[in-house]
């Protein structure tokens, strides 16, 4: 089974399904989102969508999915629910959690909006730069629900200090699989080193712009690296080709392209 470990809801959804078909991807993790760069028809409209993304990644307006009660939040979750209902055999839904709230409120949110919806995990979380510590209450709640996987944004503006903080948090909650997405951006070498020493820390491989970074990550962590595209920002065809370019046919390639994530999520 080929599983894309990182994608966001597309509008229209057919664009995503076509890309997955082209890549031969069987299933994909699907995160809710407010930015929709795939809607852009020219530079001006793309600037608008990327502006929404930039504000979300800098910690504004409740991250990529907004805050309960605002229109962006409602639309993002409605789109996710509709996609999951339409294609339950194709999409593996994950739910975001607002950061900066107390432990009790966070626990209630995870119980209601993630576990209560029957989702597979939490993410993609987008703490502000140098504030990765805000993920801690989410990890605590994930632990209390049997170790739900938690995915945290790893590309810019995530800092080197954030990567170290996430590794430290993973060590404090060893039953929670913590996934740093986008191979931690420019901090990929540090992320690989930290993950080697942290058994529940995983690295998702999308958005890597250096091919040997993917090769080295897989070599060092063959059971804890995950093929992902970050679609619509990345492309499933190209992301799969990158993994296949740096791995020979066989067990390791199969694990990275889906086996590791299937094991993590308990998929048959």
CSV table of C-alpha atoms in Angstrom, one decimal:
chain,number,residue,atom,x,y,z
A,1,UNK,CA,0.0,0.0,0.0
A,2,UNK,CA,1.4,3.4,-1.0
A,3,UNK,CA,0.4,6.1,1.6
A,4,UNK,CA,1.1,9.8,1.3
A,5,UNK,CA,1.7,10.9,4.8
A,6,UNK,CA,1.0,14.6,4.3
A,7,UNK,CA,-1.6,16.4,2.3
A,8,UNK,CA,-4.2,19.2,2.7
A,9,UNK,CA,-7.8,19.4,1.5
A,10,UNK,CA,-8.0,20.5,-2.2
A,11,UNK,CA,-10.7,22.7,-3.8
A,12,UNK,CA,-11.9,21.1,-6.0
A,13,UNK,CA,-11.2,17.7,-4.6
A,14,UNK,CA,-10.9,16.1,-8.0
A,15,UNK,CA,-7.6,17.8,-8.5
A,16,UNK,CA,-6.2,15.9,-5.5
A,17,UNK,CA,-7.7,12.6,-6.6
A,18,UNK,CA,-6.2,12.9,-10.1
A,19,UNK,CA,-2.7,13.7,-8.6
A,20,UNK,CA,-3.0,10.6,-6.3
A,21,UNK,CA,-4.0,8.4,-9.2
A,22,UNK,CA,-1.1,9.7,-11.3
A,23,UNK,CA,1.3,8.8,-8.5
A,24,UNK,CA,-0.2,5.4,-7.8
A,25,UNK,CA,-1.0,6.5,-4.2
A,26,UNK,CA,-3.6,4.3,-2.5
A,27,UNK,CA,-4.4,6.4,0.6
A,28,UNK,CA,-3.3,9.8,2.0
A,29,UNK,CA,-3.3,11.6,5.3
A,30,UNK,CA,-5.6,14.6,4.9
A,31,UNK,CA,-5.3,17.8,7.0
A,32,UNK,CA,-7.8,20.6,7.2
A,33,UNK,CA,-6.7,23.9,5.9
A,34,UNK,CA,-7.7,27.5,5.2
A,35,UNK,CA,-5.1,28.4,2.5
A,36,UNK,CA,-5.9,27.0,-0.9
A,37,UNK,CA,-3.1,27.8,-3.3
A,38,UNK,CA,-4.6,25.4,-5.8
A,39,UNK,CA,-7.4,27.9,-6.3
A,40,UNK,CA,-5.1,30.6,-7.7
A,41,UNK,CA,-5.4,31.5,-11.3
A,42,UNK,CA,-2.8,34.3,-11.4
A,43,UNK,CA,-0.1,35.8,-9.3
A,44,UNK,CA,-2.4,38.1,-7.4
A,45,UNK,CA,-4.7,35.4,-6.3
A,46,UNK,CA,-1.7,33.2,-5.4
A,47,UNK,CA,-0.3,36.0,-3.3
A,48,UNK,CA,-3.6,36.2,-1.4
A,49,UNK,CA,-3.6,32.5,-0.6
A,50,UNK,CA,0.0,32.5,0.4
A,51,UNK,CA,-0.6,35.5,2.6
A,52,UNK,CA,-3.2,33.4,4.5
A,53,UNK,CA,-0.6,30.7,4.8
A,54,UNK,CA,2.1,33.1,6.0
A,55,UNK,CA,-0.1,34.5,8.7
A,56,UNK,CA,-1.1,31.0,9.8
A,57,UNK,CA,2.5,29.9,10.1
A,58,UNK,CA,3.6,33.0,12.0
A,59,UNK,CA,1.0,32.1,14.6
A,60,UNK,CA,-1.9,34.3,13.5
A,61,UNK,CA,-5.6,33.5,13.5
A,62,UNK,CA,-5.4,30.0,15.1
A,63,UNK,CA,-3.0,28.4,12.6
A,64,UNK,CA,-3.9,26.8,9.3
A,65,UNK,CA,-7.5,26.0,10.3
A,66,UNK,CA,-8.5,29.1,12.3
A,67,UNK,CA,-10.2,29.2,15.6
A,68,UNK,CA,-13.6,27.7,16.6
A,69,UNK,CA,-16.3,30.2,15.8
A,70,UNK,CA,-14.7,32.0,12.8
A,71,UNK,CA,-15.6,31.4,9.2
A,72,UNK,CA,-12.2,30.0,8.3
A,73,UNK,CA,-12.4,27.3,10.9
A,74,UNK,CA,-15.9,26.3,9.9
A,75,UNK,CA,-15.0,26.1,6.2
A,76,UNK,CA,-11.8,24.1,6.8
A,77,UNK,CA,-13.5,21.5,9.0
A,78,UNK,CA,-16.5,21.3,6.6
A,79,UNK,CA,-14.2,20.6,3.7
A,80,UNK,CA,-12.4,17.9,5.6
A,81,UNK,CA,-15.6,16.2,6.7
A,82,UNK,CA,-17.0,16.3,3.2
A,83,UNK,CA,-13.8,14.8,1.7
A,84,UNK,CA,-13.7,12.0,4.3
A,85,UNK,CA,-17.3,11.2,3.8
A,86,UNK,CA,-17.0,11.1,0.0
A,87,UNK,CA,-13.8,9.0,-0.1
A,88,UNK,CA,-13.4,7.1,3.2
A,89,UNK,CA,-11.2,4.5,1.6
A,90,UNK,CA,-8.8,7.0,0.1
A,91,UNK,CA,-8.3,9.6,2.9
A,92,UNK,CA,-7.0,9.3,6.4
A,93,UNK,CA,-8.3,12.3,8.3
A,94,UNK,CA,-6.3,14.1,10.9
A,95,UNK,CA,-7.5,17.1,12.9
A,96,UNK,CA,-5.8,20.2,14.0
A,97,UNK,CA,-5.8,21.5,17.6
A,98,UNK,CA,-5.6,25.2,18.6
A,99,UNK,CA,-2.4,25.9,20.5
A,100,UNK,CA,-1.8,28.1,23.5
A,101,UNK,CA,-4.7,26.8,25.6
A,102,UNK,CA,-4.6,25.0,28.9
A,103,UNK,CA,-4.3,21.3,29.4
A,104,UNK,CA,-8.0,20.7,30.3
A,105,UNK,CA,-9.3,22.7,27.3
A,106,UNK,CA,-6.9,21.0,25.0
A,107,UNK,CA,-7.8,17.6,26.3
A,108,UNK,CA,-11.5,18.3,25.7
A,109,UNK,CA,-10.8,19.6,22.2
A,110,UNK,CA,-8.9,16.4,21.3
A,111,UNK,CA,-11.6,14.2,22.8
A,112,UNK,CA,-14.3,16.0,20.9
A,113,UNK,CA,-12.8,17.1,17.6
A,114,UNK,CA,-10.3,14.4,16.9
A,115,UNK,CA,-11.3,11.2,18.7
A,116,UNK,CA,-15.0,12.1,18.6
A,117,UNK,CA,-14.8,12.5,14.8
A,118,UNK,CA,-13.0,9.1,14.4
A,119,UNK,CA,-9.9,10.8,13.0
A,120,UNK,CA,-6.5,9.0,12.9
A,121,UNK,CA,-4.4,11.6,14.5
A,122,UNK,CA,-3.6,15.2,15.2
A,123,UNK,CA,-2.1,17.8,12.8
A,124,UNK,CA,-0.7,19.6,11.1
A,125,UNK,CA,0.1,21.8,14.1
A,126,UNK,CA,1.8,25.1,13.3
A,127,UNK,CA,3.3,26.7,16.4
A,128,UNK,CA,4.7,30.2,15.9
A,129,UNK,CA,8.5,30.4,15.4
A,130,UNK,CA,10.5,29.5,18.6
A,131,UNK,CA,7.2,28.5,20.4
A,132,UNK,CA,7.2,24.8,19.7
A,133,UNK,CA,6.7,24.3,23.5
A,134,UNK,CA,3.0,25.1,22.8
A,135,UNK,CA,2.6,21.6,21.5
A,136,UNK,CA,3.1,20.1,24.9
A,137,UNK,CA,-0.6,20.0,26.1
A,138,UNK,CA,-1.5,18.4,22.8
A,139,UNK,CA,1.1,15.6,23.3
A,140,UNK,CA,-0.3,15.1,26.8
A,141,UNK,CA,-3.8,14.7,25.4
A,142,UNK,CA,-2.6,12.4,22.6
A,143,UNK,CA,-0.9,10.2,25.3
A,144,UNK,CA,-4.1,10.0,27.2
A,145,UNK,CA,-5.9,8.6,24.2
A,146,UNK,CA,-3.5,5.8,23.7
A,147,UNK,CA,-0.7,7.5,21.8
A,148,UNK,CA,-2.4,9.4,18.9
A,149,UNK,CA,0.2,10.4,16.3
A,150,UNK,CA,0.9,14.1,16.2
A,151,UNK,CA,2.2,15.9,13.1
A,152,UNK,CA,4.0,19.3,13.5
A,153,UNK,CA,5.0,21.7,10.7
A,154,UNK,CA,8.8,21.5,10.1
A,155,UNK,CA,9.6,23.9,7.3
A,156,UNK,CA,10.2,27.6,7.7
A,157,UNK,CA,9.5,29.5,9.9
A,158,UNK,CA,10.2,26.5,12.2
A,159,UNK,CA,13.6,27.2,13.8
A,160,UNK,CA,16.5,25.0,14.9
A,161,UNK,CA,15.4,25.6,18.5
A,162,UNK,CA,11.9,24.4,17.6
A,163,UNK,CA,13.3,21.1,16.3
A,164,UNK,CA,15.3,20.6,19.5
A,165,UNK,CA,12.2,21.4,21.5
A,166,UNK,CA,10.1,18.9,19.6
A,167,UNK,CA,12.7,16.2,20.2
A,168,UNK,CA,12.7,17.0,23.9
A,169,UNK,CA,8.9,16.8,24.0
A,170,UNK,CA,8.9,13.5,22.2
A,171,UNK,CA,11.2,12.1,24.8
A,172,UNK,CA,8.8,13.2,27.5
A,173,UNK,CA,5.9,11.4,25.8
A,174,UNK,CA,7.5,8.2,24.5
A,175,UNK,CA,4.1,6.6,23.7
A,176,UNK,CA,3.2,9.4,21.3
A,177,UNK,CA,4.5,9.2,17.7
A,178,UNK,CA,5.6,12.7,16.9
A,179,UNK,CA,6.1,13.5,13.2
A,180,UNK,CA,8.2,16.5,12.1
A,181,UNK,CA,6.9,17.3,8.6
A,182,UNK,CA,8.9,18.5,5.6
A,183,UNK,CA,12.1,16.9,6.9
A,184,UNK,CA,12.4,19.9,9.2
A,185,UNK,CA,13.3,22.2,6.3
A,186,UNK,CA,16.8,23.6,6.4
A,187,UNK,CA,17.3,21.9,9.8
A,188,UNK,CA,17.2,18.4,8.4
A,189,UNK,CA,20.6,17.3,9.6
A,190,UNK,CA,19.9,18.2,13.2
A,191,UNK,CA,16.5,16.6,12.9
A,192,UNK,CA,18.0,13.3,11.7
A,193,UNK,CA,20.5,13.3,14.5
A,194,UNK,CA,17.8,14.0,17.1
A,195,UNK,CA,15.5,11.4,15.7
A,196,UNK,CA,18.2,8.7,15.8
A,197,UNK,CA,18.2,9.2,19.6
A,198,UNK,CA,14.4,9.6,20.0
A,199,UNK,CA,12.6,6.3,19.2
A,200,UNK,CA,9.2,7.9,18.8
A,201,UNK,CA,10.3,10.8,16.6
A,202,UNK,CA,9.5,10.4,12.9
A,203,UNK,CA,10.4,12.5,9.8
A,204,UNK,CA,8.1,13.1,6.9
A,205,UNK,CA,10.0,13.8,3.7
A,206,UNK,CA,8.0,16.3,1.6
A,207,UNK,CA,9.4,19.6,0.4
A,208,UNK,CA,13.0,18.5,0.7
A,209,UNK,CA,15.0,20.5,-1.9
A,210,UNK,CA,18.2,18.5,-1.5
A,211,UNK,CA,17.9,14.9,-2.8
A,212,UNK,CA,20.7,13.6,-0.6
A,213,UNK,CA,18.9,14.9,2.5
A,214,UNK,CA,16.1,12.4,1.6
A,215,UNK,CA,18.6,9.6,1.0
A,216,UNK,CA,20.5,10.2,4.2
A,217,UNK,CA,17.3,10.4,6.3
A,218,UNK,CA,16.1,7.1,4.9
A,219,UNK,CA,19.5,5.5,5.4
A,220,UNK,CA,19.6,6.6,9.1
A,221,UNK,CA,15.9,6.0,9.9
A,222,UNK,CA,14.5,3.4,7.5
A,223,UNK,CA,11.6,2.6,9.9
A,224,UNK,CA,10.8,6.2,10.8
A,225,UNK,CA,10.8,8.1,7.6
A,226,UNK,CA,7.5,8.7,5.7
A,227,UNK,CA,6.8,9.5,2.1
A,228,UNK,CA,4.7,12.6,1.9
A,229,UNK,CA,3.9,15.3,-0.8
A,230,UNK,CA,2.5,18.2,1.2
A,231,UNK,CA,0.0,18.5,-1.7
A,232,UNK,CA,-1.0,21.0,-3.0
A,233,UNK,CA,2.3,22.7,-2.2
A,234,UNK,CA,4.1,19.6,-3.4
A,235,UNK,CA,3.3,16.9,-6.0
A,236,UNK,CA,2.7,13.3,-5.1
A,237,UNK,CA,4.3,12.1,-8.4
A,238,UNK,CA,7.5,14.0,-7.8
A,239,UNK,CA,7.7,13.1,-4.1
A,240,UNK,CA,7.3,9.4,-4.8
A,241,UNK,CA,9.9,9.6,-7.5
A,242,UNK,CA,12.4,11.2,-5.1
A,243,UNK,CA,12.0,8.3,-2.7
A,244,UNK,CA,12.3,5.8,-5.4
A,245,UNK,CA,15.4,7.6,-6.8
A,246,UNK,CA,17.3,7.2,-3.6
A,247,UNK,CA,16.2,3.7,-2.5
A,248,UNK,CA,16.5,0.4,-4.4
A,249,UNK,CA,13.5,-1.8,-4.8
A,250,UNK,CA,12.8,-3.8,-1.7
A,251,UNK,CA,11.8,-3.6,1.9
A,252,UNK,CA,13.2,-0.2,2.8
A,253,UNK,CA,11.5,1.5,-0.1
A,254,UNK,CA,8.2,-0.2,0.6
A,255,UNK,CA,8.4,0.8,4.3
A,256,UNK,CA,9.0,4.5,3.5
A,257,UNK,CA,6.3,4.6,0.8
A,258,UNK,CA,3.7,3.3,3.1
A,259,UNK,CA,4.7,0.5,5.4
A,260,UNK,CA,6.0,2.7,8.2
A,261,UNK,CA,2.8,4.7,8.3
A,262,UNK,CA,0.5,1.7,8.0
A,263,UNK,CA,2.2,0.2,11.0
A,264,UNK,CA,2.0,3.5,12.9
A,265,UNK,CA,-1.7,3.9,12.2
A,266,UNK,CA,-2.5,0.2,12.7
A,267,UNK,CA,-3.8,-0.2,9.2
A,268,UNK,CA,-4.4,-3.8,7.9
